[in-house]
Amino acid sequence: MSPAFEARTTATASSVEACIASRWKSGTRGLSRVKREGAVRLRAQTFFKGVTIGVSVRKDAGKTLVEYFERRIAAPLYETMVRGCLHPDASDGS
């Protein structure tokens, strides 16, 4: 699967991952987290249509690389949640 979008940010990988996980926790089903080869991968299904979505977060050239994936076209809300976590001052909502 090719990324629906990718972005680099100065926010830390751990803060981006925590922010996305927090936002997806209430808006998806079956949220899972896997850490492998220096990357954290989150995977879930959208709440209403069950579209598989995922994100990979890792350090790359001194920044955090975020790649967002969709198995099929998902509601724009999920991509918006990810994009909202790219800013260094983004909150996980808690």
PDB file of C-alpha atoms in Angstrom:
ATOM      1  CA  MET A   1       0.000   0.000   0.000  1.00  0.00           C
ATOM      2  CA  SER A   2       1.331   3.428  -0.922  1.00  0.00           C
ATOM      3  CA  PRO A   3       0.879   6.271   1.548  1.00  0.00           C
ATOM      4  CA  ALA A   4      -2.143   8.519   0.992  1.00  0.00           C
ATOM      5  CA  PHE A   5       0.182  11.257   2.241  1.00  0.00           C
ATOM      6  CA  GLU A   6       3.501  11.664   3.992  1.00  0.00           C
ATOM      7  CA  ALA A   7       4.901  14.591   5.913  1.00  0.00           C
ATOM      8  CA  ARG A   8       7.905  15.559   8.000  1.00  0.00           C
ATOM      9  CA  THR A   9       7.604  17.497  11.234  1.00  0.00           C
ATOM     10  CA  THR A  10       9.817  18.826  13.997  1.00  0.00           C
ATOM     11  CA  ALA A  11       7.470  17.307  16.595  1.00  0.00           C
ATOM     12  CA  THR A  12       8.904  14.253  18.339  1.00  0.00           C
ATOM     13  CA  ALA A  13       7.924  10.820  17.052  1.00  0.00           C
ATOM     14  CA  SER A  14       6.562   9.828  20.460  1.00  0.00           C
ATOM     15  CA  SER A  15       4.358  12.927  20.727  1.00  0.00           C
ATOM     16  CA  VAL A  16       2.976  12.449  17.194  1.00  0.00           C
ATOM     17  CA  GLU A  17       2.251   8.765  17.853  1.00  0.00           C
ATOM     18  CA  ALA A  18       0.564   9.508  21.195  1.00  0.00           C
ATOM     19  CA  CYS A  19      -1.535  12.280  19.653  1.00  0.00           C
ATOM     20  CA  ILE A  20      -2.751  10.094  16.761  1.00  0.00           C
ATOM     21  CA  ALA A  21      -3.461   7.133  19.059  1.00  0.00           C
ATOM     22  CA  SER A  22      -5.490   9.358  21.376  1.00  0.00           C
ATOM     23  CA  ARG A  23      -7.536  10.797  18.517  1.00  0.00           C
ATOM     24  CA  TRP A  24      -8.109   7.428  16.843  1.00  0.00           C
ATOM     25  CA  LYS A  25      -8.980   5.668  20.108  1.00  0.00           C
ATOM     26  CA  SER A  26     -12.507   7.069  20.183  1.00  0.00           C
ATOM     27  CA  GLY A  27     -13.069   7.249  16.417  1.00  0.00           C
ATOM     28  CA  THR A  28     -11.918   3.832  15.219  1.00  0.00           C
ATOM     29  CA  ARG A  29     -12.247   0.136  15.988  1.00  0.00           C
ATOM     30  CA  GLY A  30      -9.488  -2.371  16.674  1.00  0.00           C
ATOM     31  CA  LEU A  31      -6.668   0.121  17.210  1.00  0.00           C
ATOM     32  CA  SER A  32      -3.322  -1.680  17.350  1.00  0.00           C
ATOM     33  CA  ARG A  33       0.236  -0.470  17.863  1.00  0.00           C
ATOM     34  CA  VAL A  34       3.396  -2.218  16.697  1.00  0.00           C
ATOM     35  CA  LYS A  35       6.954  -0.985  17.168  1.00  0.00           C
ATOM     36  CA  ARG A  36       9.438  -2.463  14.715  1.00  0.00           C
ATOM     37  CA  GLU A  37      12.709  -1.398  13.132  1.00  0.00           C
ATOM     38  CA  GLY A  38      12.606   2.070  14.682  1.00  0.00           C
ATOM     39  CA  ALA A  39       9.081   2.822  13.486  1.00  0.00           C
ATOM     40  CA  VAL A  40       5.780   2.829  15.322  1.00  0.00           C
ATOM     41  CA  ARG A  41       2.828   1.633  13.269  1.00  0.00           C
ATOM     42  CA  LEU A  42      -0.761   2.268  14.244  1.00  0.00           C
ATOM     43  CA  ARG A  43      -3.559   0.424  12.484  1.00  0.00           C
ATOM     44  CA  ALA A  44      -7.326   0.602  12.897  1.00  0.00           C
ATOM     45  CA  GLN A  45     -10.640   0.406  11.098  1.00  0.00           C
ATOM     46  CA  THR A  46     -12.796   3.457  10.554  1.00  0.00           C
ATOM     47  CA  PHE A  47     -15.805   3.496  12.816  1.00  0.00           C
ATOM     48  CA  PHE A  48     -18.685   3.452  10.333  1.00  0.00           C
ATOM     49  CA  LYS A  49     -17.383   1.898   7.091  1.00  0.00           C
ATOM     50  CA  GLY A  50     -14.651  -0.344   8.473  1.00  0.00           C
ATOM     51  CA  VAL A  51     -11.941   0.944   6.118  1.00  0.00           C
ATOM     52  CA  THR A  52      -8.479  -0.142   7.251  1.00  0.00           C
ATOM     53  CA  ILE A  53      -6.263   2.866   7.955  1.00  0.00           C
ATOM     54  CA  GLY A  54      -2.760   3.087   9.305  1.00  0.00           C
ATOM     55  CA  VAL A  55       0.104   5.377  10.071  1.00  0.00           C
ATOM     56  CA  SER A  56       3.841   4.859  10.330  1.00  0.00           C
ATOM     57  CA  VAL A  57       5.868   7.249  12.497  1.00  0.00           C
ATOM     58  CA  ARG A  58       9.679   7.235  12.563  1.00  0.00           C
ATOM     59  CA  LYS A  59      12.715   9.491  12.822  1.00  0.00           C
ATOM     60  CA  ASP A  60      14.254  10.449   9.471  1.00  0.00           C
ATOM     61  CA  ALA A  61      17.102  12.910   8.905  1.00  0.00           C
ATOM     62  CA  GLY A  62      16.540  14.668  12.237  1.00  0.00           C
ATOM     63  CA  LYS A  63      12.797  15.052  11.765  1.00  0.00           C
ATOM     64  CA  THR A  64       9.765  12.828  12.275  1.00  0.00           C
ATOM     65  CA  LEU A  65       8.411  11.157   9.139  1.00  0.00           C
ATOM     66  CA  VAL A  66       4.682  10.401   9.216  1.00  0.00           C
ATOM     67  CA  GLU A  67       3.056   8.226   6.531  1.00  0.00           C
ATOM     68  CA  TYR A  68      -0.725   7.779   6.467  1.00  0.00           C
ATOM     69  CA  PHE A  69      -2.294   4.814   4.654  1.00  0.00           C
ATOM     70  CA  GLU A  70      -5.839   3.909   3.604  1.00  0.00           C
ATOM     71  CA  ARG A  71      -6.893   0.496   2.251  1.00  0.00           C
ATOM     72  CA  ARG A  72      -9.760   2.245   0.433  1.00  0.00           C
ATOM     73  CA  ILE A  73     -10.786   5.879   0.480  1.00  0.00           C
ATOM     74  CA  ALA A  74     -11.698   6.707   4.073  1.00  0.00           C
ATOM     75  CA  ALA A  75     -13.607   9.656   5.471  1.00  0.00           C
ATOM     76  CA  PRO A  76     -11.391  12.793   5.439  1.00  0.00           C
ATOM     77  CA  LEU A  77     -11.772  13.022   9.224  1.00  0.00           C
ATOM     78  CA  TYR A  78      -9.034  10.425   9.820  1.00  0.00           C
ATOM     79  CA  GLU A  79      -6.457  12.168   7.641  1.00  0.00           C
ATOM     80  CA  THR A  80      -7.374  15.444   9.347  1.00  0.00           C
ATOM     81  CA  MET A  81      -6.725  13.835  12.744  1.00  0.00           C
ATOM     82  CA  VAL A  82      -3.240  12.794  11.599  1.00  0.00           C
ATOM     83  CA  ARG A  83      -2.446  16.192  10.071  1.00  0.00           C
ATOM     84  CA  GLY A  84      -3.518  17.870  13.317  1.00  0.00           C
ATOM     85  CA  CYS A  85      -0.848  15.911  15.185  1.00  0.00           C
ATOM     86  CA  LEU A  86       2.015  17.118  12.967  1.00  0.00           C
ATOM     87  CA  HIS A  87       2.384  20.452  14.738  1.00  0.00           C
ATOM     88  CA  PRO A  88       4.903  20.485  17.614  1.00  0.00           C
ATOM     89  CA  ASP A  89       2.303  22.033  19.925  1.00  0.00           C
ATOM     90  CA  ALA A  90      -0.468  19.547  19.007  1.00  0.00           C
ATOM     91  CA  SER A  91      -2.402  18.110  21.915  1.00  0.00           C
ATOM     92  CA  ASP A  92      -3.778  14.630  22.337  1.00  0.00           C
ATOM     93  CA  GLY A  93      -6.937  16.189  23.715  1.00  0.00           C
ATOM     94  CA  SER A  94      -6.349  15.197  27.327  1.00  0.00           C
TER      95      SER A  94
END
